[in-house]
PDB file of C-alpha atoms and ligand atoms in Angstrom:
ATOM      1  CA  MET W   1      -3.236  21.667  26.947  1.00 62.00           C
ATOM      2  CA  LYS W   2      -6.261  19.399  27.338  1.00 65.00           C
ATOM      3  CA  SER W   3      -5.550  16.260  29.288  1.00 69.00           C
ATOM      4  CA  HIS W   4      -6.575  13.011  27.673  1.00 73.00           C
ATOM      5  CA  HIS W   5      -6.741   9.344  28.439  1.00 67.00           C
ATOM      6  CA  GLN W   6      -3.305   7.757  28.508  1.00 71.00           C
ATOM      7  CA  PHE W   7      -3.134   4.088  27.718  1.00 75.00           C
ATOM      8  CA  ASN W   8      -0.158   2.012  28.525  1.00 83.00           C
ATOM      9  CA  TYR W   9       0.364   0.815  24.987  1.00 86.00           C
ATOM     10  CA  ASP W  10       4.003  -0.276  25.257  1.00 88.00           C
ATOM     11  CA  HIS W  11       3.052  -3.876  24.591  1.00 91.00           C
ATOM     12  CA  PHE W  12       1.514  -2.884  21.248  1.00 96.00           C
ATOM     13  CA  ILE W  13       4.853  -1.558  19.968  1.00 97.00           C
ATOM     14  CA  VAL W  14       7.008  -3.951  17.958  1.00 98.00           C
ATOM     15  CA  LYS W  15      10.577  -3.602  19.217  1.00 97.00           C
ATOM     16  CA  GLN W  16      13.292  -3.194  16.609  1.00 97.00           C
ATOM     17  CA  ASN W  17      14.696  -6.543  15.376  1.00 95.00           C
ATOM     18  CA  LYS W  18      12.090  -8.467  17.382  1.00 96.00           C
ATOM     19  CA  LYS W  19      10.829 -11.522  15.539  1.00 97.00           C
ATOM     20  CA  VAL W  20       7.063 -11.194  15.515  1.00 98.00           C
ATOM     21  CA  ASP W  21       4.704 -14.117  16.076  1.00 98.00           C
ATOM     22  CA  LEU W  22       1.166 -12.829  15.638  1.00 98.00           C
ATOM     23  CA  SER W  23      -0.237 -15.592  17.826  1.00 96.00           C
ATOM     24  CA  ASP W  24       1.367 -13.679  20.727  1.00 95.00           C
ATOM     25  CA  PHE W  25      -0.970 -10.740  20.023  1.00 96.00           C
ATOM     26  CA  ASP W  26      -4.524 -10.960  21.337  1.00 96.00           C
ATOM     27  CA  THR W  27      -6.914  -9.582  18.709  1.00 97.00           C
ATOM     28  CA  ALA W  28      -9.662  -9.206  21.349  1.00 96.00           C
ATOM     29  CA  ASP W  29      -7.546  -7.457  23.979  1.00 94.00           C
ATOM     30  CA  THR W  30      -9.316  -4.539  25.671  1.00 91.00           C
ATOM     31  CA  ASN W  31      -6.805  -4.217  28.450  1.00 80.00           C
ATOM     32  CA  GLY W  32      -6.686  -0.826  30.120  1.00 75.00           C
ATOM     33  CA  ILE W  33     -10.254   0.097  29.371  1.00 84.00           C
ATOM     34  CA  LYS W  34     -13.374  -1.261  31.019  1.00 82.00           C
ATOM     35  CA  ASN W  35     -16.122  -1.083  28.429  1.00 88.00           C
ATOM     36  CA  LYS W  36     -17.455   0.596  25.332  1.00 91.00           C
ATOM     37  CA  LYS W  37     -18.706   3.635  27.213  1.00 93.00           C
ATOM     38  CA  ALA W  38     -15.339   4.264  28.890  1.00 90.00           C
ATOM     39  CA  ALA W  39     -13.647   3.848  25.504  1.00 90.00           C
ATOM     40  CA  GLN W  40     -15.957   6.352  23.873  1.00 92.00           C
ATOM     41  CA  GLU W  41     -15.229   8.901  26.611  1.00 92.00           C
ATOM     42  CA  ALA W  42     -11.507   8.334  26.206  1.00 90.00           C
ATOM     43  CA  LEU W  43     -11.859   8.705  22.442  1.00 92.00           C
ATOM     44  CA  GLN W  44     -13.758  11.972  22.850  1.00 94.00           C
ATOM     45  CA  SER W  45     -11.077  13.485  25.056  1.00 93.00           C
ATOM     46  CA  ASP W  46      -8.408  12.329  22.618  1.00 93.00           C
ATOM     47  CA  ILE W  47     -10.244  13.836  19.656  1.00 94.00           C
ATOM     48  CA  GLU W  48     -10.282  17.193  21.468  1.00 95.00           C
ATOM     49  CA  ALA W  49      -6.637  16.917  22.488  1.00 93.00           C
ATOM     50  CA  LEU W  50      -5.685  15.942  18.944  1.00 95.00           C
ATOM     51  CA  SER W  51      -7.478  18.979  17.588  1.00 95.00           C
ATOM     52  CA  GLU W  52      -5.342  21.156  19.902  1.00 95.00           C
ATOM     53  CA  VAL W  53      -2.026  19.550  19.029  1.00 95.00           C
ATOM     54  CA  GLN W  54      -2.869  19.893  15.352  1.00 96.00           C
ATOM     55  CA  VAL W  55      -3.124  23.654  15.844  1.00 96.00           C
ATOM     56  CA  LEU W  56       0.406  23.606  17.300  1.00 96.00           C
ATOM     57  CA  LEU W  57       1.649  21.455  14.437  1.00 97.00           C
ATOM     58  CA  TRP W  58       0.182  23.870  11.930  1.00 96.00           C
ATOM     59  CA  ALA W  59       1.219  27.087  13.723  1.00 95.00           C
ATOM     60  CA  SER W  60       4.790  25.999  14.388  1.00 95.00           C
ATOM     61  CA  ALA W  61       5.154  24.775  10.767  1.00 94.00           C
ATOM     62  CA  GLN W  62       8.306  22.760  11.451  1.00 95.00           C
ATOM     63  CA  LYS W  63       7.199  19.156  11.389  1.00 97.00           C
ATOM     64  CA  GLY W  64       4.997  16.788   9.408  1.00 98.00           C
ATOM     65  CA  VAL W  65       3.173  13.657  10.516  1.00 98.00           C
ATOM     66  CA  LEU W  66       2.619  10.536   8.427  1.00 98.00           C
ATOM     67  CA  ILE W  67       0.110   8.040   9.810  1.00 98.00           C
ATOM     68  CA  LEU W  68      -0.386   4.792   7.936  1.00 98.00           C
ATOM     69  CA  PHE W  69      -2.823   1.929   8.338  1.00 98.00           C
ATOM     70  CA  GLN W  70      -2.409  -1.642   7.190  1.00 98.00           C
ATOM     71  CA  ALA W  71      -4.845  -4.482   7.868  1.00 98.00           C
ATOM     72  CA  MET W  72      -6.778  -7.384   6.477  1.00 98.00           C
ATOM     73  CA  ASP W  73     -10.144  -6.508   4.886  1.00 97.00           C
ATOM     74  CA  ALA W  74     -12.888  -5.445   7.284  1.00 97.00           C
ATOM     75  CA  ALA W  75     -10.453  -4.778  10.120  1.00 98.00           C
ATOM     76  CA  GLY W  76     -11.797  -1.237  10.388  1.00 97.00           C
ATOM     77  CA  LYS W  77      -9.248   1.011   8.676  1.00 98.00           C
ATOM     78  CA  ASP W  78     -11.838   3.329   7.152  1.00 97.00           C
ATOM     79  CA  SER W  79     -13.971   3.740  10.244  1.00 96.00           C
ATOM     80  CA  THR W  80     -10.930   4.212  12.480  1.00 97.00           C
ATOM     81  CA  ILE W  81      -9.707   7.020  10.230  1.00 98.00           C
ATOM     82  CA  LYS W  82     -13.180   8.548  10.176  1.00 97.00           C
ATOM     83  CA  HIS W  83     -13.635   8.552  13.953  1.00 95.00           C
ATOM     84  CA  VAL W  84     -10.121   9.379  15.086  1.00 94.00           C
ATOM     85  CA  MET W  85      -9.669  12.297  12.692  1.00 95.00           C
ATOM     86  CA  SER W  86     -13.166  13.741  13.202  1.00 94.00           C
ATOM     87  CA  GLY W  87     -11.882  16.743  15.170  1.00 94.00           C
ATOM     88  CA  VAL W  88      -8.994  17.555  12.891  1.00 95.00           C
ATOM     89  CA  ASN W  89      -9.023  20.616  10.635  1.00 95.00           C
ATOM     90  CA  PRO W  90      -9.270  19.223   7.069  1.00 95.00           C
ATOM     91  CA  GLN W  91      -7.090  22.100   5.859  1.00 94.00           C
ATOM     92  CA  GLY W  92      -4.037  20.513   7.471  1.00 96.00           C
ATOM     93  CA  CYS W  93      -4.803  16.894   6.794  1.00 97.00           C
ATOM     94  CA  ALA W  94      -5.063  14.678   3.706  1.00 97.00           C
ATOM     95  CA  VAL W  95      -6.029  11.016   3.347  1.00 97.00           C
ATOM     96  CA  THR W  96      -4.692   8.866   0.489  1.00 98.00           C
ATOM     97  CA  SER W  97      -6.063   5.388  -0.257  1.00 98.00           C
ATOM     98  CA  PHE W  98      -3.682   2.983  -1.950  1.00 98.00           C
ATOM     99  CA  LYS W  99      -5.529   0.706  -4.365  1.00 97.00           C
ATOM    100  CA  ALA W 100      -3.930  -1.460  -7.013  1.00 96.00           C
ATOM    101  CA  PRO W 101      -1.306   0.679  -8.793  1.00 96.00           C
ATOM    102  CA  SER W 102      -1.864   2.211 -12.225  1.00 96.00           C
ATOM    103  CA  GLU W 103       0.272   1.370 -15.263  1.00 95.00           C
ATOM    104  CA  GLU W 104       2.189   4.592 -14.789  1.00 95.00           C
ATOM    105  CA  GLU W 105       2.811   3.840 -11.126  1.00 96.00           C
ATOM    106  CA  LYS W 106       4.050   0.348 -11.927  1.00 94.00           C
ATOM    107  CA  GLN W 107       6.616   1.817 -14.254  1.00 93.00           C
ATOM    108  CA  HIS W 108       8.282   3.658 -11.393  1.00 94.00           C
ATOM    109  CA  HIS W 109      10.097   2.734  -8.240  1.00 94.00           C
ATOM    110  CA  PHE W 110       7.539   1.600  -5.632  1.00 96.00           C
ATOM    111  CA  LEU W 111       8.298   4.601  -3.420  1.00 97.00           C
ATOM    112  CA  TRP W 112       7.532   7.037  -6.213  1.00 97.00           C
ATOM    113  CA  ARG W 113       3.787   6.685  -5.671  1.00 97.00           C
ATOM    114  CA  PRO W 114       3.702   7.544  -1.941  1.00 98.00           C
ATOM    115  CA  ALA W 115       6.352  10.280  -2.226  1.00 97.00           C
ATOM    116  CA  ARG W 116       3.860  12.704  -3.768  1.00 96.00           C
ATOM    117  CA  PHE W 117       1.492  12.330  -0.836  1.00 98.00           C
ATOM    118  CA  LEU W 118       3.944  12.905   2.006  1.00 98.00           C
ATOM    119  CA  PRO W 119       3.009  15.628   4.491  1.00 98.00           C
ATOM    120  CA  GLY W 120       4.460  19.095   4.098  1.00 97.00           C
ATOM    121  CA  LYS W 121       5.448  21.258   7.056  1.00 96.00           C
ATOM    122  CA  GLY W 122       2.637  21.510   9.573  1.00 97.00           C
ATOM    123  CA  HIS W 123       0.563  18.840   7.823  1.00 98.00           C
ATOM    124  CA  ILE W 124      -0.779  15.406   8.670  1.00 98.00           C
ATOM    125  CA  ALA W 125      -0.907  12.787   5.902  1.00 98.00           C
ATOM    126  CA  ILE W 126      -2.894   9.604   6.385  1.00 98.00           C
ATOM    127  CA  PHE W 127      -2.299   6.548   4.228  1.00 98.00           C
ATOM    128  CA  ASN W 128      -5.175   4.061   4.032  1.00 98.00           C
ATOM    129  CA  ARG W 129      -3.007   1.105   2.967  1.00 98.00           C
ATOM    130  CA  SER W 130       0.413   2.195   1.790  1.00 98.00           C
ATOM    131  CA  TYR W 131       3.689   1.237   0.120  1.00 98.00           C
ATOM    132  CA  TYR W 132       3.672  -1.699   2.549  1.00 98.00           C
ATOM    133  CA  GLU W 133       1.269  -3.420   0.133  1.00 98.00           C
ATOM    134  CA  GLU W 134       4.442  -3.951  -1.910  1.00 98.00           C
ATOM    135  CA  VAL W 135       5.662  -6.444   0.719  1.00 98.00           C
ATOM    136  CA  LEU W 136       2.188  -7.801   1.597  1.00 98.00           C
ATOM    137  CA  VAL W 137      -0.294  -8.382  -1.240  1.00 98.00           C
ATOM    138  CA  VAL W 138       2.589  -8.486  -3.721  1.00 97.00           C
ATOM    139  CA  LYS W 139       4.473 -10.999  -1.569  1.00 96.00           C
ATOM    140  CA  VAL W 140       1.386 -13.210  -1.302  1.00 97.00           C
ATOM    141  CA  HIS W 141       0.900 -12.917  -5.082  1.00 96.00           C
ATOM    142  CA  PRO W 142       4.400 -12.574  -6.566  1.00 92.00           C
ATOM    143  CA  LYS W 143       2.875 -12.545 -10.058  1.00 92.00           C
ATOM    144  CA  PHE W 144       2.081  -8.860  -9.365  1.00 94.00           C
ATOM    145  CA  LEU W 145       5.794  -8.250  -9.785  1.00 91.00           C
ATOM    146  CA  ASN W 146       5.370  -8.854 -13.494  1.00 88.00           C
ATOM    147  CA  GLY W 147       5.003  -5.524 -15.129  1.00 85.00           C
ATOM    148  CA  GLN W 148       6.696  -3.684 -12.279  1.00 89.00           C
ATOM    149  CA  TRP W 149       9.809  -1.715 -12.929  1.00 82.00           C
ATOM    150  CA  LEU W 150      12.519  -3.886 -11.398  1.00 84.00           C
ATOM    151  CA  PRO W 151      16.240  -3.535 -11.798  1.00 71.00           C
ATOM    152  CA  ALA W 152      17.518  -7.105 -11.876  1.00 65.00           C
ATOM    153  CA  ASP W 153      16.328 -10.214 -13.558  1.00 64.00           C
ATOM    154  CA  PHE W 154      15.148 -12.261 -10.607  1.00 66.00           C
ATOM    155  CA  SER W 155      13.806 -15.760 -10.368  1.00 66.00           C
ATOM    156  CA  GLU W 156      12.310 -17.838  -7.556  1.00 64.00           C
ATOM    157  CA  LYS W 157      15.657 -18.410  -5.926  1.00 67.00           C
ATOM    158  CA  HIS W 158      16.360 -14.719  -5.646  1.00 82.00           C
ATOM    159  CA  LEU W 159      12.972 -13.787  -4.212  1.00 87.00           C
ATOM    160  CA  ASP W 160      14.054 -13.972  -0.561  1.00 88.00           C
ATOM    161  CA  ASP W 161      16.800 -11.452  -1.199  1.00 89.00           C
ATOM    162  CA  PHE W 162      14.385  -9.372  -3.176  1.00 92.00           C
ATOM    163  CA  TRP W 163      12.009  -8.950  -0.206  1.00 94.00           C
ATOM    164  CA  LYS W 164      14.915  -8.242   2.126  1.00 94.00           C
ATOM    165  CA  GLN W 165      16.008  -5.538  -0.261  1.00 93.00           C
ATOM    166  CA  ARG W 166      12.527  -3.988  -0.209  1.00 95.00           C
ATOM    167  CA  TYR W 167      12.416  -3.980   3.610  1.00 97.00           C
ATOM    168  CA  LYS W 168      15.791  -2.271   3.615  1.00 97.00           C
ATOM    169  CA  GLU W 169      14.672   0.342   1.118  1.00 97.00           C
ATOM    170  CA  ILE W 170      11.597   1.046   3.222  1.00 98.00           C
ATOM    171  CA  ASN W 171      13.668   1.386   6.412  1.00 98.00           C
ATOM    172  CA  ASN W 172      16.140   3.728   4.735  1.00 98.00           C
ATOM    173  CA  TRP W 173      13.342   5.811   3.309  1.00 98.00           C
ATOM    174  CA  GLU W 174      11.514   6.127   6.618  1.00 98.00           C
ATOM    175  CA  GLN W 175      14.786   7.044   8.322  1.00 98.00           C
ATOM    176  CA  SER W 176      15.285   9.855   5.842  1.00 98.00           C
ATOM    177  CA  LEU W 177      11.725  11.058   6.500  1.00 98.00           C
ATOM    178  CA  ALA W 178      12.419  11.097  10.247  1.00 98.00           C
ATOM    179  CA  ASP W 179      15.651  13.004   9.613  1.00 97.00           C
ATOM    180  CA  HIS W 180      13.629  15.616   7.770  1.00 96.00           C
ATOM    181  CA  GLY W 181      11.190  16.153  10.622  1.00 97.00           C
ATOM    182  CA  ILE W 182       8.412  13.766   9.626  1.00 98.00           C
ATOM    183  CA  THR W 183       6.985  11.647  12.433  1.00 98.00           C
ATOM    184  CA  VAL W 184       6.012   8.251  11.012  1.00 98.00           C
ATOM    185  CA  ILE W 185       3.279   6.354  12.885  1.00 98.00           C
ATOM    186  CA  LYS W 186       2.398   2.882  11.559  1.00 98.00           C
ATOM    187  CA  PHE W 187      -0.653   0.907  12.654  1.00 98.00           C
ATOM    188  CA  PHE W 188      -1.449  -2.709  11.917  1.00 98.00           C
ATOM    189  CA  LEU W 189      -5.086  -3.303  12.873  1.00 98.00           C
ATOM    190  CA  ASN W 190      -5.012  -6.910  13.976  1.00 98.00           C
ATOM    191  CA  VAL W 191      -8.370  -8.635  13.472  1.00 98.00           C
ATOM    192  CA  SER W 192      -9.028 -12.370  13.875  1.00 98.00           C
ATOM    193  CA  LYS W 193     -10.108 -14.620  11.025  1.00 98.00           C
ATOM    194  CA  GLU W 194     -13.352 -15.432  12.851  1.00 98.00           C
ATOM    195  CA  GLU W 195     -14.183 -11.743  13.399  1.00 98.00           C
ATOM    196  CA  GLN W 196     -13.508 -10.997   9.726  1.00 98.00           C
ATOM    197  CA  LYS W 197     -16.043 -13.668   8.780  1.00 98.00           C
ATOM    198  CA  GLU W 198     -18.632 -12.105  11.123  1.00 98.00           C
ATOM    199  CA  ARG W 199     -18.089  -8.696   9.559  1.00 97.00           C
ATOM    200  CA  PHE W 200     -18.371 -10.062   6.014  1.00 97.00           C
ATOM    201  CA  LEU W 201     -21.608 -11.799   6.997  1.00 97.00           C
ATOM    202  CA  ASP W 202     -22.916  -8.533   8.476  1.00 96.00           C
ATOM    203  CA  ARG W 203     -22.195  -6.827   5.181  1.00 96.00           C
ATOM    204  CA  LEU W 204     -24.135  -9.553   3.372  1.00 96.00           C
ATOM    205  CA  ASN W 205     -27.036  -9.684   5.800  1.00 97.00           C
ATOM    206  CA  GLN W 206     -27.658  -5.977   6.277  1.00 96.00           C
ATOM    207  CA  PRO W 207     -28.858  -4.297   3.061  1.00 96.00           C
ATOM    208  CA  GLU W 208     -27.441  -0.903   4.095  1.00 95.00           C
ATOM    209  CA  LYS W 209     -24.004  -2.530   4.418  1.00 95.00           C
ATOM    210  CA  ASN W 210     -24.158  -4.500   1.153  1.00 95.00           C
ATOM    211  CA  PHE W 211     -22.216  -1.849  -0.727  1.00 94.00           C
ATOM    212  CA  LYS W 212     -19.177  -2.496   1.475  1.00 92.00           C
ATOM    213  CA  PHE W 213     -19.030  -6.121   0.429  1.00 94.00           C
ATOM    214  CA  SER W 214     -16.768  -7.277  -2.338  1.00 93.00           C
ATOM    215  CA  THR W 215     -16.592 -10.896  -3.514  1.00 95.00           C
ATOM    216  CA  ALA W 216     -12.866 -10.370  -4.037  1.00 94.00           C
ATOM    217  CA  ASP W 217     -12.509 -10.060  -0.252  1.00 94.00           C
ATOM    218  CA  VAL W 218     -13.790 -13.608   0.229  1.00 95.00           C
ATOM    219  CA  GLU W 219     -11.346 -14.825  -2.420  1.00 95.00           C
ATOM    220  CA  GLU W 220      -8.461 -13.072  -0.656  1.00 97.00           C
ATOM    221  CA  ARG W 221      -9.503 -14.655   2.659  1.00 97.00           C
ATOM    222  CA  VAL W 222      -8.339 -18.001   1.265  1.00 97.00           C
ATOM    223  CA  TYR W 223      -4.785 -16.658   1.567  1.00 98.00           C
ATOM    224  CA  TRP W 224      -5.235 -15.723   5.235  1.00 98.00           C
ATOM    225  CA  ASP W 225      -2.252 -17.757   6.472  1.00 98.00           C
ATOM    226  CA  ASP W 226       0.031 -16.405   3.749  1.00 98.00           C
ATOM    227  CA  TYR W 227      -0.957 -12.878   4.720  1.00 98.00           C
ATOM    228  CA  GLN W 228      -0.314 -13.546   8.415  1.00 98.00           C
ATOM    229  CA  LYS W 229       3.144 -14.770   7.486  1.00 98.00           C
ATOM    230  CA  ALA W 230       3.818 -11.769   5.268  1.00 98.00           C
ATOM    231  CA  TYR W 231       2.644  -9.453   8.054  1.00 98.00           C
ATOM    232  CA  GLU W 232       4.885 -11.176  10.597  1.00 98.00           C
ATOM    233  CA  GLN W 233       7.922 -10.862   8.336  1.00 98.00           C
ATOM    234  CA  MET W 234       7.138  -7.271   7.479  1.00 98.00           C
ATOM    235  CA  LEU W 235       6.606  -6.312  11.150  1.00 98.00           C
ATOM    236  CA  SER W 236       9.826  -8.076  12.165  1.00 98.00           C
ATOM    237  CA  ALA W 237      11.867  -6.351   9.464  1.00 98.00           C
ATOM    238  CA  THR W 238      10.487  -2.806   9.399  1.00 98.00           C
ATOM    239  CA  SER W 239       9.752  -1.789  12.976  1.00 98.00           C
ATOM    240  CA  THR W 240      12.497   0.661  13.861  1.00 98.00           C
ATOM    241  CA  LYS W 241      13.182   3.107  16.674  1.00 96.00           C
ATOM    242  CA  SER W 242      12.254   6.104  14.569  1.00 94.00           C
ATOM    243  CA  ALA W 243       9.315   4.429  12.783  1.00 98.00           C
ATOM    244  CA  PRO W 244       7.890   1.695  15.000  1.00 98.00           C
ATOM    245  CA  TRP W 245       4.887  -0.485  14.196  1.00 98.00           C
ATOM    246  CA  TYR W 246       1.932  -0.608  16.566  1.00 98.00           C
ATOM    247  CA  VAL W 247      -0.080  -3.841  16.481  1.00 98.00           C
ATOM    248  CA  ILE W 248      -3.569  -2.803  17.592  1.00 98.00           C
ATOM    249  CA  PRO W 249      -6.201  -5.340  18.685  1.00 97.00           C
ATOM    250  CA  ALA W 250      -9.039  -4.861  16.201  1.00 98.00           C
ATOM    251  CA  ASN W 251     -11.822  -7.242  17.205  1.00 98.00           C
ATOM    252  CA  ASN W 252     -13.507  -4.475  19.220  1.00 96.00           C
ATOM    253  CA  LYS W 253     -13.796  -1.328  17.139  1.00 96.00           C
ATOM    254  CA  TRP W 254     -14.354   0.903  20.179  1.00 94.00           C
ATOM    255  CA  PHE W 255     -11.043  -0.269  21.624  1.00 94.00           C
ATOM    256  CA  THR W 256      -9.139   0.136  18.351  1.00 96.00           C
ATOM    257  CA  ARG W 257     -10.296   3.723  17.894  1.00 95.00           C
ATOM    258  CA  SER W 258      -9.461   4.783  21.440  1.00 93.00           C
ATOM    259  CA  VAL W 259      -5.959   3.361  21.368  1.00 94.00           C
ATOM    260  CA  VAL W 260      -5.166   4.743  17.908  1.00 96.00           C
ATOM    261  CA  ALA W 261      -6.391   8.224  18.877  1.00 95.00           C
ATOM    262  CA  ASP W 262      -4.349   8.103  22.049  1.00 94.00           C
ATOM    263  CA  ILE W 263      -1.152   7.036  20.303  1.00 95.00           C
ATOM    264  CA  ILE W 264      -1.437   9.712  17.616  1.00 96.00           C
ATOM    265  CA  THR W 265      -2.133  12.421  20.188  1.00 95.00           C
ATOM    266  CA  SER W 266       0.723  11.319  22.434  1.00 94.00           C
ATOM    267  CA  ARG W 267       3.212  11.107  19.551  1.00 96.00           C
ATOM    268  CA  ILE W 268       2.387  14.638  18.360  1.00 96.00           C
ATOM    269  CA  GLU W 269       2.421  15.981  21.935  1.00 95.00           C
ATOM    270  CA  ALA W 270       5.873  14.467  22.389  1.00 95.00           C
ATOM    271  CA  LEU W 271       7.163  16.787  19.650  1.00 96.00           C
ATOM    272  CA  ASN W 272       6.801  19.604  22.200  1.00 95.00           C
ATOM    273  CA  LEU W 273       5.687  22.106  19.613  1.00 95.00           C
ATOM    274  CA  LYS W 274       5.109  25.714  20.569  1.00 92.00           C
ATOM    275  CA  ILE W 275       3.105  28.558  19.095  1.00 90.00           C
ATOM    276  CA  PRO W 276       5.834  30.746  17.540  1.00 89.00           C
ATOM    277  CA  THR W 277       6.783  33.805  19.595  1.00 92.00           C
ATOM    278  CA  LEU W 278       7.632  37.029  17.819  1.00 93.00           C
ATOM    279  CA  SER W 279      10.900  38.926  17.976  1.00 95.00           C
ATOM    280  CA  LYS W 280      11.094  42.513  19.317  1.00 96.00           C
ATOM    281  CA  ALA W 281      11.278  43.832  15.764  1.00 97.00           C
ATOM    282  CA  GLN W 282       8.206  41.828  14.719  1.00 96.00           C
ATOM    283  CA  LEU W 283       6.266  43.035  17.764  1.00 97.00           C
ATOM    284  CA  ALA W 284       7.175  46.618  16.856  1.00 97.00           C
ATOM    285  CA  GLU W 285       5.772  45.968  13.346  1.00 97.00           C
ATOM    286  CA  LEU W 286       2.500  44.791  14.887  1.00 96.00           C
ATOM    287  CA  GLU W 287       2.353  47.897  17.034  1.00 97.00           C
ATOM    288  CA  LYS W 288       2.790  50.045  13.903  1.00 97.00           C
ATOM    289  CA  ALA W 289       0.059  48.167  12.043  1.00 97.00           C
ATOM    290  CA  LYS W 290      -2.264  48.661  14.996  1.00 97.00           C
ATOM    291  CA  GLU W 291      -1.576  52.415  15.069  1.00 97.00           C
ATOM    292  CA  ARG W 292      -2.304  52.678  11.363  1.00 97.00           C
ATOM    293  CA  LEU W 293      -5.638  50.912  11.743  1.00 97.00           C
ATOM    294  CA  LEU W 294      -6.631  53.015  14.740  1.00 97.00           C
ATOM    295  CA  SER W 295      -5.731  56.287  13.028  1.00 97.00           C
ATOM    296  CA  GLU W 296      -7.960  55.622   9.988  1.00 95.00           C
TER     297      GLU W 296
HETATM  298  P1  ATP N 301     -12.539  -0.709   0.812  1.00 52.37           P
HETATM  299  O1  ATP N 301     -12.721  -2.144   0.413  1.00 52.37           O
HETATM  300  O2  ATP N 301     -12.933  -0.432   2.233  1.00 52.37           O
HETATM  301  O3  ATP N 301     -13.082   0.264  -0.157  1.00 52.37           O
HETATM  302  P2  ATP N 301      -9.769  -1.236   0.295  1.00 52.37           P
HETATM  303  O4  ATP N 301      -8.546  -0.535   0.764  1.00 52.37           O
HETATM  304  O5  ATP N 301      -9.920  -2.666   0.670  1.00 52.37           O
HETATM  305  O6  ATP N 301     -10.974  -0.390   0.825  1.00 52.37           O
HETATM  306  P3  ATP N 301     -10.137  -2.089  -2.391  1.00 52.37           P
HETATM  307  O7  ATP N 301     -10.298  -1.346  -3.648  1.00 52.37           O
HETATM  308  O8  ATP N 301     -11.139  -3.071  -1.956  1.00 52.37           O
HETATM  309  O9  ATP N 301      -9.877  -1.012  -1.241  1.00 52.37           O
HETATM  310  O10 ATP N 301      -8.767  -2.853  -2.399  1.00 52.37           O
HETATM  311  C1  ATP N 301      -7.618  -2.301  -2.825  1.00 52.37           C
HETATM  312  C2  ATP N 301      -6.764  -3.459  -3.245  1.00 52.37           C
HETATM  313  O11 ATP N 301      -5.607  -2.953  -3.854  1.00 52.37           O
HETATM  314  C3  ATP N 301      -6.330  -4.310  -2.068  1.00 52.37           C
HETATM  315  O12 ATP N 301      -6.629  -5.650  -2.315  1.00 52.37           O
HETATM  316  C4  ATP N 301      -4.860  -4.076  -2.007  1.00 52.37           C
HETATM  317  O13 ATP N 301      -4.165  -5.215  -1.551  1.00 52.37           O
HETATM  318  C5  ATP N 301      -4.550  -3.745  -3.459  1.00 52.37           C
HETATM  319  N1  ATP N 301      -3.292  -3.010  -3.579  1.00 52.37           N
HETATM  320  C6  ATP N 301      -2.899  -1.902  -2.944  1.00 52.37           C
HETATM  321  N2  ATP N 301      -1.640  -1.572  -3.258  1.00 52.37           N
HETATM  322  C7  ATP N 301      -1.214  -2.519  -4.136  1.00 52.37           C
HETATM  323  C8  ATP N 301      -0.008  -2.739  -4.839  1.00 52.37           C
HETATM  324  N3  ATP N 301       1.034  -1.933  -4.690  1.00 52.37           N
HETATM  325  N4  ATP N 301       0.061  -3.800  -5.670  1.00 52.37           N
HETATM  326  C9  ATP N 301      -0.987  -4.618  -5.818  1.00 52.37           C
HETATM  327  N5  ATP N 301      -2.159  -4.464  -5.184  1.00 52.37           N
HETATM  328  C10 ATP N 301      -2.276  -3.431  -4.351  1.00 52.37           C
HETATM  329 MG1   MG N 302     -11.585  -3.868   0.075  1.00 52.37          MG
END
């Protein structure tokens, strides 16, 4: 197995039942890695190691891996996915982007939409945004609940319980995924408000980046503090032993990519997967097949 850079990323993991205060997390942290060049080398070795562990995942066909990304706009979800997964065989990997839900999706339970995109045996599924939007954007804009399929008649005073109920449903669901052999890896790419502004301005100032800009993003930025609060509550309530959240500093893209690649590789390596070995009877079958071919 290829060796790869190993970060000490313990401090990025949100411990179960820990109340999260995002001001404790440094968005510009590059601890453990000296500079961009060192990060790029680490990323390269991780990309190669990830490619190898994916072969094991595929060949052993016992487990699935779900990797999901949540972040504020311009935190680098898309480019992280692009770089980190660049060595992965597309045959065993699928990316799903979660945009605003369709009418049909709204008429179902909120976990109906992601269920169809879960990884099968031997597969990696990547969610670019996810069902967590249901306790983030929807929490910041509760009016989005109108038109959703909801069991009880709820009013303002019941909303707190409503969100608690959603966290619980998510935790139960992720536990059942873990019980069925799906490794769930959840990343929050933590960018600062100032850095987001810089990146929006880049998109406006550089013609080749204009297409990435959306005026809606600037409107959503107004709710920055509400989002931070929703993220804190979500991280506090849904980081569990079997499906922990990783809060990744996102002000330096080179750092983000290296750490994310390293965590994914390490989590799949930890599954200790093996290329299947054949039984005596199966080996005898192979021997027979070989004889047939050679006697043609
Ligand atoms: P990019 O801008 O890089 O293309 P994106 O993920 O920001 O990627 P957009 O189409 O800009 O894609 O935004 C998708 C929007 O859909 C986000 O504002 C997100 O909050 C919203 N969204 C996702 N899931 C839900 C949901 N369940 N309910 C309401 N809005 C949602
Ligand atoms: Mg967007």
